[in-house]
């Protein structure tokens, strides 16, 4: 007998009204199961990403980046139009209640009232959130090239880790925070280690990637794995648990990273 199955594949673009480019901040629904607020250190500020405030500027920054630098190890991007970027954000972030995204502002730079977004250094998110299981994953880490090898990634990641694992009411008292890195992405794996994550293992063939992405080529002689669909990504799984945080000194390590001297980045000039 035939079975009813009306599931649709993800659409490449959405109706313009779903981009929320003109939705007032007070009417915009972040739609996340996790409580969201602005987080700040002496080096960065993280604030929830809101299309009407941030999307156009964020997309313009991506257009200025060297080709394929930002998205080399990510399963998506680069985005050729603002509509593509907004579609990705709406379908992968806002419509997924287990995900959220934060804009990263570099506080080492002087504020310019005429260009309030001139200090944006990238964005970072929390994905695969479960309020039931008290877990989350630091993801969608996107730091502009001019902010590499500065305090930006360390401070932004540390603020999220601290918020997720710290006891209430300062934090959410999660039991586990994950960091999943492309097995070839040396910078991401080194960052995880520097932040105090523990390597748990490697997941093989866990994501399908386009042919233009970094990954393993499927070379089955029998047509297994559907070679024509693209490459495979193997993923290193890193984690920090509540026990690491409370008993293994991980909370102190994060505080030390956040306390380090922040220097103004000359690459912005």
PDB file of C-alpha atoms in Angstrom:
ATOM      1  CA  UNK A   1       0.000   0.000   0.000  1.00  0.00           C
ATOM      2  CA  UNK A   2       1.190   3.591  -0.606  1.00  0.00           C
ATOM      3  CA  UNK A   3       2.222   5.642   2.425  1.00  0.00           C
ATOM      4  CA  UNK A   4       1.583   9.350   2.883  1.00  0.00           C
ATOM      5  CA  UNK A   5       4.834  11.307   3.320  1.00  0.00           C
ATOM      6  CA  UNK A   6       4.707  15.023   2.520  1.00  0.00           C
ATOM      7  CA  UNK A   7       8.035  16.076   4.024  1.00  0.00           C
ATOM      8  CA  UNK A   8       9.782  18.685   1.874  1.00  0.00           C
ATOM      9  CA  UNK A   9      13.466  19.339   1.399  1.00  0.00           C
ATOM     10  CA  UNK A  10      14.851  22.577   2.777  1.00  0.00           C
ATOM     11  CA  UNK A  11      14.069  25.530   0.507  1.00  0.00           C
ATOM     12  CA  UNK A  12      16.905  27.583  -0.979  1.00  0.00           C
ATOM     13  CA  UNK A  13      15.064  30.841  -0.321  1.00  0.00           C
ATOM     14  CA  UNK A  14      12.137  32.041   1.759  1.00  0.00           C
ATOM     15  CA  UNK A  15       9.449  34.702   1.308  1.00  0.00           C
ATOM     16  CA  UNK A  16      10.890  38.129   2.070  1.00  0.00           C
ATOM     17  CA  UNK A  17       8.607  38.710   5.071  1.00  0.00           C
ATOM     18  CA  UNK A  18      10.204  35.728   6.867  1.00  0.00           C
ATOM     19  CA  UNK A  19      13.623  37.384   6.833  1.00  0.00           C
ATOM     20  CA  UNK A  20      12.454  39.845   9.520  1.00  0.00           C
ATOM     21  CA  UNK A  21      14.677  42.585   8.104  1.00  0.00           C
ATOM     22  CA  UNK A  22      12.156  45.195   9.181  1.00  0.00           C
ATOM     23  CA  UNK A  23      10.661  43.545  12.251  1.00  0.00           C
ATOM     24  CA  UNK A  24      11.092  45.886  15.253  1.00  0.00           C
ATOM     25  CA  UNK A  25      13.360  44.539  17.984  1.00  0.00           C
ATOM     26  CA  UNK A  26      10.556  44.481  20.549  1.00  0.00           C
ATOM     27  CA  UNK A  27       8.432  42.334  18.199  1.00  0.00           C
ATOM     28  CA  UNK A  28      11.180  39.956  17.090  1.00  0.00           C
ATOM     29  CA  UNK A  29      10.934  36.478  18.626  1.00  0.00           C
ATOM     30  CA  UNK A  30      14.339  34.885  19.288  1.00  0.00           C
ATOM     31  CA  UNK A  31      12.490  31.541  19.486  1.00  0.00           C
ATOM     32  CA  UNK A  32      15.084  29.690  21.582  1.00  0.00           C
ATOM     33  CA  UNK A  33      14.495  27.230  24.429  1.00  0.00           C
ATOM     34  CA  UNK A  34      17.498  28.693  26.256  1.00  0.00           C
ATOM     35  CA  UNK A  35      17.252  32.010  28.122  1.00  0.00           C
ATOM     36  CA  UNK A  36      19.234  34.617  26.168  1.00  0.00           C
ATOM     37  CA  UNK A  37      20.880  37.779  27.391  1.00  0.00           C
ATOM     38  CA  UNK A  38      23.831  40.023  26.589  1.00  0.00           C
ATOM     39  CA  UNK A  39      27.157  38.641  27.829  1.00  0.00           C
ATOM     40  CA  UNK A  40      30.239  40.797  28.280  1.00  0.00           C
ATOM     41  CA  UNK A  41      33.926  40.601  29.215  1.00  0.00           C
ATOM     42  CA  UNK A  42      36.593  43.286  29.085  1.00  0.00           C
ATOM     43  CA  UNK A  43      37.300  42.203  25.510  1.00  0.00           C
ATOM     44  CA  UNK A  44      33.990  41.367  23.812  1.00  0.00           C
ATOM     45  CA  UNK A  45      30.252  41.746  24.052  1.00  0.00           C
ATOM     46  CA  UNK A  46      27.866  39.031  22.873  1.00  0.00           C
ATOM     47  CA  UNK A  47      24.307  40.049  22.031  1.00  0.00           C
ATOM     48  CA  UNK A  48      21.562  38.001  20.375  1.00  0.00           C
ATOM     49  CA  UNK A  49      21.651  38.323  16.587  1.00  0.00           C
ATOM     50  CA  UNK A  50      18.623  40.252  15.317  1.00  0.00           C
ATOM     51  CA  UNK A  51      18.202  40.622  11.531  1.00  0.00           C
ATOM     52  CA  UNK A  52      16.801  44.157  11.585  1.00  0.00           C
ATOM     53  CA  UNK A  53      19.832  45.341  13.565  1.00  0.00           C
ATOM     54  CA  UNK A  54      22.654  43.149  12.335  1.00  0.00           C
ATOM     55  CA  UNK A  55      21.978  41.168   9.143  1.00  0.00           C
ATOM     56  CA  UNK A  56      22.866  43.674   6.433  1.00  0.00           C
ATOM     57  CA  UNK A  57      26.100  44.717   8.119  1.00  0.00           C
ATOM     58  CA  UNK A  58      27.066  41.117   8.883  1.00  0.00           C
ATOM     59  CA  UNK A  59      26.536  40.129   5.256  1.00  0.00           C
ATOM     60  CA  UNK A  60      28.594  43.089   4.022  1.00  0.00           C
ATOM     61  CA  UNK A  61      31.463  41.971   6.265  1.00  0.00           C
ATOM     62  CA  UNK A  62      31.324  38.464   4.799  1.00  0.00           C
ATOM     63  CA  UNK A  63      31.598  39.942   1.304  1.00  0.00           C
ATOM     64  CA  UNK A  64      34.899  41.576   2.279  1.00  0.00           C
ATOM     65  CA  UNK A  65      36.490  38.341   3.494  1.00  0.00           C
ATOM     66  CA  UNK A  66      39.008  36.411   1.347  1.00  0.00           C
ATOM     67  CA  UNK A  67      37.172  33.782  -0.681  1.00  0.00           C
ATOM     68  CA  UNK A  68      36.518  30.536   1.193  1.00  0.00           C
ATOM     69  CA  UNK A  69      38.524  31.572   4.277  1.00  0.00           C
ATOM     70  CA  UNK A  70      35.593  31.814   6.669  1.00  0.00           C
ATOM     71  CA  UNK A  71      33.628  28.847   5.314  1.00  0.00           C
ATOM     72  CA  UNK A  72      36.450  26.468   4.429  1.00  0.00           C
ATOM     73  CA  UNK A  73      35.536  23.916   7.103  1.00  0.00           C
ATOM     74  CA  UNK A  74      31.848  24.754   7.527  1.00  0.00           C
ATOM     75  CA  UNK A  75      29.128  22.706   5.790  1.00  0.00           C
ATOM     76  CA  UNK A  76      27.428  25.882   4.485  1.00  0.00           C
ATOM     77  CA  UNK A  77      28.408  29.120   2.746  1.00  0.00           C
ATOM     78  CA  UNK A  78      29.748  31.262   1.303  1.00  0.00           C
ATOM     79  CA  UNK A  79      26.561  33.255   0.686  1.00  0.00           C
ATOM     80  CA  UNK A  80      26.294  35.107  -2.616  1.00  0.00           C
ATOM     81  CA  UNK A  81      23.263  37.220  -1.646  1.00  0.00           C
ATOM     82  CA  UNK A  82      21.738  38.701   1.479  1.00  0.00           C
ATOM     83  CA  UNK A  83      18.669  36.538   0.820  1.00  0.00           C
ATOM     84  CA  UNK A  84      20.819  33.389   1.017  1.00  0.00           C
ATOM     85  CA  UNK A  85      22.341  34.542   4.300  1.00  0.00           C
ATOM     86  CA  UNK A  86      18.943  35.385   5.797  1.00  0.00           C
ATOM     87  CA  UNK A  87      17.480  32.085   4.604  1.00  0.00           C
ATOM     88  CA  UNK A  88      20.312  30.219   6.333  1.00  0.00           C
ATOM     89  CA  UNK A  89      19.760  32.185   9.539  1.00  0.00           C
ATOM     90  CA  UNK A  90      15.979  31.730   9.561  1.00  0.00           C
ATOM     91  CA  UNK A  91      16.011  28.001   8.733  1.00  0.00           C
ATOM     92  CA  UNK A  92      19.110  26.873  10.633  1.00  0.00           C
ATOM     93  CA  UNK A  93      19.011  29.220  13.637  1.00  0.00           C
ATOM     94  CA  UNK A  94      15.769  31.022  14.462  1.00  0.00           C
ATOM     95  CA  UNK A  95      13.363  28.313  13.284  1.00  0.00           C
ATOM     96  CA  UNK A  96      15.321  25.726  15.243  1.00  0.00           C
ATOM     97  CA  UNK A  97      14.390  26.300  18.880  1.00  0.00           C
ATOM     98  CA  UNK A  98      17.519  24.420  19.949  1.00  0.00           C
ATOM     99  CA  UNK A  99      19.820  27.034  18.377  1.00  0.00           C
ATOM    100  CA  UNK A 100      20.772  30.670  18.870  1.00  0.00           C
ATOM    101  CA  UNK A 101      23.361  33.100  17.514  1.00  0.00           C
ATOM    102  CA  UNK A 102      25.245  35.971  19.138  1.00  0.00           C
ATOM    103  CA  UNK A 103      26.929  38.926  17.451  1.00  0.00           C
ATOM    104  CA  UNK A 104      30.511  39.496  18.668  1.00  0.00           C
ATOM    105  CA  UNK A 105      31.606  43.092  19.299  1.00  0.00           C
ATOM    106  CA  UNK A 106      35.295  43.844  19.902  1.00  0.00           C
ATOM    107  CA  UNK A 107      35.418  46.079  22.987  1.00  0.00           C
ATOM    108  CA  UNK A 108      39.140  46.744  22.553  1.00  0.00           C
ATOM    109  CA  UNK A 109      38.197  49.114  19.741  1.00  0.00           C
ATOM    110  CA  UNK A 110      36.922  52.667  20.385  1.00  0.00           C
ATOM    111  CA  UNK A 111      33.194  53.201  19.910  1.00  0.00           C
ATOM    112  CA  UNK A 112      32.135  55.324  16.930  1.00  0.00           C
ATOM    113  CA  UNK A 113      28.621  56.739  17.346  1.00  0.00           C
ATOM    114  CA  UNK A 114      28.354  57.283  13.585  1.00  0.00           C
ATOM    115  CA  UNK A 115      29.285  53.645  12.911  1.00  0.00           C
ATOM    116  CA  UNK A 116      27.862  51.665  15.859  1.00  0.00           C
ATOM    117  CA  UNK A 117      28.561  48.302  14.182  1.00  0.00           C
ATOM    118  CA  UNK A 118      32.132  49.115  13.159  1.00  0.00           C
ATOM    119  CA  UNK A 119      33.529  46.896  15.936  1.00  0.00           C
ATOM    120  CA  UNK A 120      31.723  43.708  14.876  1.00  0.00           C
ATOM    121  CA  UNK A 121      34.259  40.865  14.780  1.00  0.00           C
ATOM    122  CA  UNK A 122      31.991  37.918  13.916  1.00  0.00           C
ATOM    123  CA  UNK A 123      29.353  35.750  15.554  1.00  0.00           C
ATOM    124  CA  UNK A 124      29.063  32.594  17.610  1.00  0.00           C
ATOM    125  CA  UNK A 125      26.193  30.339  18.597  1.00  0.00           C
ATOM    126  CA  UNK A 126      24.889  27.596  20.810  1.00  0.00           C
ATOM    127  CA  UNK A 127      23.311  24.656  18.975  1.00  0.00           C
ATOM    128  CA  UNK A 128      21.813  21.267  19.803  1.00  0.00           C
ATOM    129  CA  UNK A 129      20.477  22.723  23.043  1.00  0.00           C
ATOM    130  CA  UNK A 130      18.419  20.475  25.291  1.00  0.00           C
ATOM    131  CA  UNK A 131      16.838  22.017  28.361  1.00  0.00           C
ATOM    132  CA  UNK A 132      15.643  18.515  29.288  1.00  0.00           C
ATOM    133  CA  UNK A 133      19.140  17.005  29.226  1.00  0.00           C
ATOM    134  CA  UNK A 134      20.944  20.254  30.158  1.00  0.00           C
ATOM    135  CA  UNK A 135      23.387  20.128  27.248  1.00  0.00           C
ATOM    136  CA  UNK A 136      24.484  22.466  24.473  1.00  0.00           C
ATOM    137  CA  UNK A 137      27.175  22.843  21.842  1.00  0.00           C
ATOM    138  CA  UNK A 138      29.254  25.901  20.974  1.00  0.00           C
ATOM    139  CA  UNK A 139      28.838  26.231  17.212  1.00  0.00           C
ATOM    140  CA  UNK A 140      28.724  28.461  14.132  1.00  0.00           C
ATOM    141  CA  UNK A 141      31.944  30.102  15.329  1.00  0.00           C
ATOM    142  CA  UNK A 142      32.654  32.743  12.690  1.00  0.00           C
ATOM    143  CA  UNK A 143      35.488  35.185  13.361  1.00  0.00           C
ATOM    144  CA  UNK A 144      36.546  37.678  10.689  1.00  0.00           C
ATOM    145  CA  UNK A 145      40.088  37.125   9.444  1.00  0.00           C
ATOM    146  CA  UNK A 146      41.303  40.476  10.786  1.00  0.00           C
ATOM    147  CA  UNK A 147      40.357  39.283  14.275  1.00  0.00           C
ATOM    148  CA  UNK A 148      42.257  35.982  14.089  1.00  0.00           C
ATOM    149  CA  UNK A 149      44.993  35.421  16.670  1.00  0.00           C
ATOM    150  CA  UNK A 150      43.443  37.993  18.991  1.00  0.00           C
ATOM    151  CA  UNK A 151      41.314  37.710  22.125  1.00  0.00           C
ATOM    152  CA  UNK A 152      38.052  37.496  20.115  1.00  0.00           C
ATOM    153  CA  UNK A 153      37.531  33.736  19.794  1.00  0.00           C
ATOM    154  CA  UNK A 154      38.878  32.993  23.270  1.00  0.00           C
ATOM    155  CA  UNK A 155      36.684  35.590  24.986  1.00  0.00           C
ATOM    156  CA  UNK A 156      33.529  34.861  22.972  1.00  0.00           C
ATOM    157  CA  UNK A 157      33.795  31.101  23.482  1.00  0.00           C
ATOM    158  CA  UNK A 158      34.721  31.471  27.150  1.00  0.00           C
ATOM    159  CA  UNK A 159      31.711  33.698  27.843  1.00  0.00           C
ATOM    160  CA  UNK A 160      29.345  31.123  26.365  1.00  0.00           C
ATOM    161  CA  UNK A 161      30.979  28.213  28.196  1.00  0.00           C
ATOM    162  CA  UNK A 162      30.820  30.152  31.461  1.00  0.00           C
ATOM    163  CA  UNK A 163      27.161  31.058  30.934  1.00  0.00           C
ATOM    164  CA  UNK A 164      26.166  27.484  30.120  1.00  0.00           C
ATOM    165  CA  UNK A 165      28.024  25.753  32.957  1.00  0.00           C
ATOM    166  CA  UNK A 166      27.950  28.279  35.812  1.00  0.00           C
ATOM    167  CA  UNK A 167      25.404  27.699  38.593  1.00  0.00           C
ATOM    168  CA  UNK A 168      22.160  29.622  38.557  1.00  0.00           C
ATOM    169  CA  UNK A 169      21.316  32.478  38.588  1.00  0.00           C
ATOM    170  CA  UNK A 170      24.615  33.598  36.960  1.00  0.00           C
ATOM    171  CA  UNK A 171      24.438  30.765  34.437  1.00  0.00           C
ATOM    172  CA  UNK A 172      22.264  27.880  33.292  1.00  0.00           C
ATOM    173  CA  UNK A 173      23.941  25.053  35.243  1.00  0.00           C
ATOM    174  CA  UNK A 174      24.146  22.758  32.208  1.00  0.00           C
ATOM    175  CA  UNK A 175      25.705  19.319  32.626  1.00  0.00           C
ATOM    176  CA  UNK A 176      27.670  19.282  29.381  1.00  0.00           C
ATOM    177  CA  UNK A 177      28.997  21.661  26.740  1.00  0.00           C
ATOM    178  CA  UNK A 178      30.303  20.242  23.461  1.00  0.00           C
ATOM    179  CA  UNK A 179      32.620  21.528  20.755  1.00  0.00           C
ATOM    180  CA  UNK A 180      32.567  19.658  17.433  1.00  0.00           C
ATOM    181  CA  UNK A 181      35.451  20.347  15.052  1.00  0.00           C
ATOM    182  CA  UNK A 182      36.195  19.297  11.481  1.00  0.00           C
ATOM    183  CA  UNK A 183      39.013  16.788  11.911  1.00  0.00           C
ATOM    184  CA  UNK A 184      41.224  18.743   9.474  1.00  0.00           C
ATOM    185  CA  UNK A 185      40.554  22.146  11.053  1.00  0.00           C
ATOM    186  CA  UNK A 186      43.702  22.640  13.100  1.00  0.00           C
ATOM    187  CA  UNK A 187      42.649  26.050  14.432  1.00  0.00           C
ATOM    188  CA  UNK A 188      39.313  24.772  15.753  1.00  0.00           C
ATOM    189  CA  UNK A 189      40.843  21.727  17.420  1.00  0.00           C
ATOM    190  CA  UNK A 190      43.588  23.819  19.013  1.00  0.00           C
ATOM    191  CA  UNK A 191      40.978  26.302  20.241  1.00  0.00           C
ATOM    192  CA  UNK A 192      38.999  23.501  21.887  1.00  0.00           C
ATOM    193  CA  UNK A 193      42.101  22.266  23.671  1.00  0.00           C
ATOM    194  CA  UNK A 194      43.084  25.786  24.734  1.00  0.00           C
ATOM    195  CA  UNK A 195      39.606  26.365  26.185  1.00  0.00           C
ATOM    196  CA  UNK A 196      39.868  23.244  28.324  1.00  0.00           C
ATOM    197  CA  UNK A 197      37.705  20.822  26.361  1.00  0.00           C
ATOM    198  CA  UNK A 198      38.490  17.108  26.534  1.00  0.00           C
ATOM    199  CA  UNK A 199      38.744  15.128  23.292  1.00  0.00           C
ATOM    200  CA  UNK A 200      36.263  12.248  23.414  1.00  0.00           C
ATOM    201  CA  UNK A 201      36.741  10.743  19.979  1.00  0.00           C
ATOM    202  CA  UNK A 202      36.129  11.037  16.259  1.00  0.00           C
ATOM    203  CA  UNK A 203      32.830  10.587  14.422  1.00  0.00           C
ATOM    204  CA  UNK A 204      33.367   9.224  10.918  1.00  0.00           C
ATOM    205  CA  UNK A 205      31.338  10.256   7.870  1.00  0.00           C
ATOM    206  CA  UNK A 206      29.011  12.301  10.049  1.00  0.00           C
ATOM    207  CA  UNK A 207      28.196  15.047   7.511  1.00  0.00           C
ATOM    208  CA  UNK A 208      27.875  15.258   3.751  1.00  0.00           C
ATOM    209  CA  UNK A 209      29.819  18.174   2.256  1.00  0.00           C
ATOM    210  CA  UNK A 210      29.774  19.802  -1.155  1.00  0.00           C
ATOM    211  CA  UNK A 211      32.597  18.909  -3.526  1.00  0.00           C
ATOM    212  CA  UNK A 212      34.191  22.358  -3.042  1.00  0.00           C
ATOM    213  CA  UNK A 213      34.557  21.806   0.719  1.00  0.00           C
ATOM    214  CA  UNK A 214      37.428  20.221   2.646  1.00  0.00           C
ATOM    215  CA  UNK A 215      36.652  16.585   3.362  1.00  0.00           C
ATOM    216  CA  UNK A 216      37.062  12.925   2.447  1.00  0.00           C
ATOM    217  CA  UNK A 217      36.199  11.791  -1.068  1.00  0.00           C
ATOM    218  CA  UNK A 218      34.008   8.703  -1.278  1.00  0.00           C
ATOM    219  CA  UNK A 219      35.745   6.280  -3.657  1.00  0.00           C
ATOM    220  CA  UNK A 220      33.565   3.186  -3.449  1.00  0.00           C
ATOM    221  CA  UNK A 221      33.880   0.941  -6.489  1.00  0.00           C
ATOM    222  CA  UNK A 222      30.355  -0.379  -5.911  1.00  0.00           C
ATOM    223  CA  UNK A 223      28.488   2.905  -5.740  1.00  0.00           C
ATOM    224  CA  UNK A 224      28.229   2.880  -1.947  1.00  0.00           C
ATOM    225  CA  UNK A 225      27.929   6.219  -0.194  1.00  0.00           C
ATOM    226  CA  UNK A 226      26.615   7.973  -3.334  1.00  0.00           C
ATOM    227  CA  UNK A 227      29.928   9.511  -4.398  1.00  0.00           C
ATOM    228  CA  UNK A 228      28.229  12.094  -6.611  1.00  0.00           C
ATOM    229  CA  UNK A 229      26.539  13.725  -3.606  1.00  0.00           C
ATOM    230  CA  UNK A 230      29.796  15.151  -2.237  1.00  0.00           C
ATOM    231  CA  UNK A 231      32.548  14.601   0.303  1.00  0.00           C
ATOM    232  CA  UNK A 232      32.355  13.357   3.898  1.00  0.00           C
ATOM    233  CA  UNK A 233      33.237  15.178   7.075  1.00  0.00           C
ATOM    234  CA  UNK A 234      34.777  13.412  10.046  1.00  0.00           C
ATOM    235  CA  UNK A 235      34.256  15.297  13.299  1.00  0.00           C
ATOM    236  CA  UNK A 236      36.316  15.470  16.481  1.00  0.00           C
ATOM    237  CA  UNK A 237      34.087  15.599  19.566  1.00  0.00           C
ATOM    238  CA  UNK A 238      35.257  17.688  22.536  1.00  0.00           C
ATOM    239  CA  UNK A 239      33.417  18.333  25.800  1.00  0.00           C
ATOM    240  CA  UNK A 240      33.421  19.962  29.224  1.00  0.00           C
ATOM    241  CA  UNK A 241      31.047  18.522  31.828  1.00  0.00           C
ATOM    242  CA  UNK A 242      29.733  19.888  35.096  1.00  0.00           C
ATOM    243  CA  UNK A 243      32.237  17.679  36.914  1.00  0.00           C
ATOM    244  CA  UNK A 244      35.137  19.092  34.904  1.00  0.00           C
ATOM    245  CA  UNK A 245      33.809  22.546  35.705  1.00  0.00           C
ATOM    246  CA  UNK A 246      33.374  21.964  39.428  1.00  0.00           C
ATOM    247  CA  UNK A 247      36.155  19.518  40.311  1.00  0.00           C
ATOM    248  CA  UNK A 248      38.778  19.606  37.538  1.00  0.00           C
ATOM    249  CA  UNK A 249      39.548  23.326  37.491  1.00  0.00           C
ATOM    250  CA  UNK A 250      37.854  24.184  34.195  1.00  0.00           C
ATOM    251  CA  UNK A 251      35.957  27.115  35.697  1.00  0.00           C
ATOM    252  CA  UNK A 252      39.227  28.592  36.947  1.00  0.00           C
ATOM    253  CA  UNK A 253      40.804  28.068  33.525  1.00  0.00           C
ATOM    254  CA  UNK A 254      38.016  29.989  31.802  1.00  0.00           C
ATOM    255  CA  UNK A 255      38.332  32.815  34.328  1.00  0.00           C
ATOM    256  CA  UNK A 256      42.079  32.969  33.643  1.00  0.00           C
ATOM    257  CA  UNK A 257      41.468  33.210  29.904  1.00  0.00           C
ATOM    258  CA  UNK A 258      38.956  36.017  30.406  1.00  0.00           C
ATOM    259  CA  UNK A 259      41.323  37.860  32.756  1.00  0.00           C
ATOM    260  CA  UNK A 260      44.226  38.063  30.306  1.00  0.00           C
ATOM    261  CA  UNK A 261      45.239  41.489  29.042  1.00  0.00           C
ATOM    262  CA  UNK A 262      43.306  42.604  25.972  1.00  0.00           C
ATOM    263  CA  UNK A 263      45.270  44.545  23.372  1.00  0.00           C
ATOM    264  CA  UNK A 264      43.797  46.626  20.573  1.00  0.00           C
ATOM    265  CA  UNK A 265      44.071  44.781  17.280  1.00  0.00           C
ATOM    266  CA  UNK A 266      46.164  46.768  14.736  1.00  0.00           C
ATOM    267  CA  UNK A 267      44.749  44.692  11.864  1.00  0.00           C
ATOM    268  CA  UNK A 268      41.569  46.799  12.020  1.00  0.00           C
ATOM    269  CA  UNK A 269      43.443  49.968  10.978  1.00  0.00           C
TER     270      UNK A 269
END
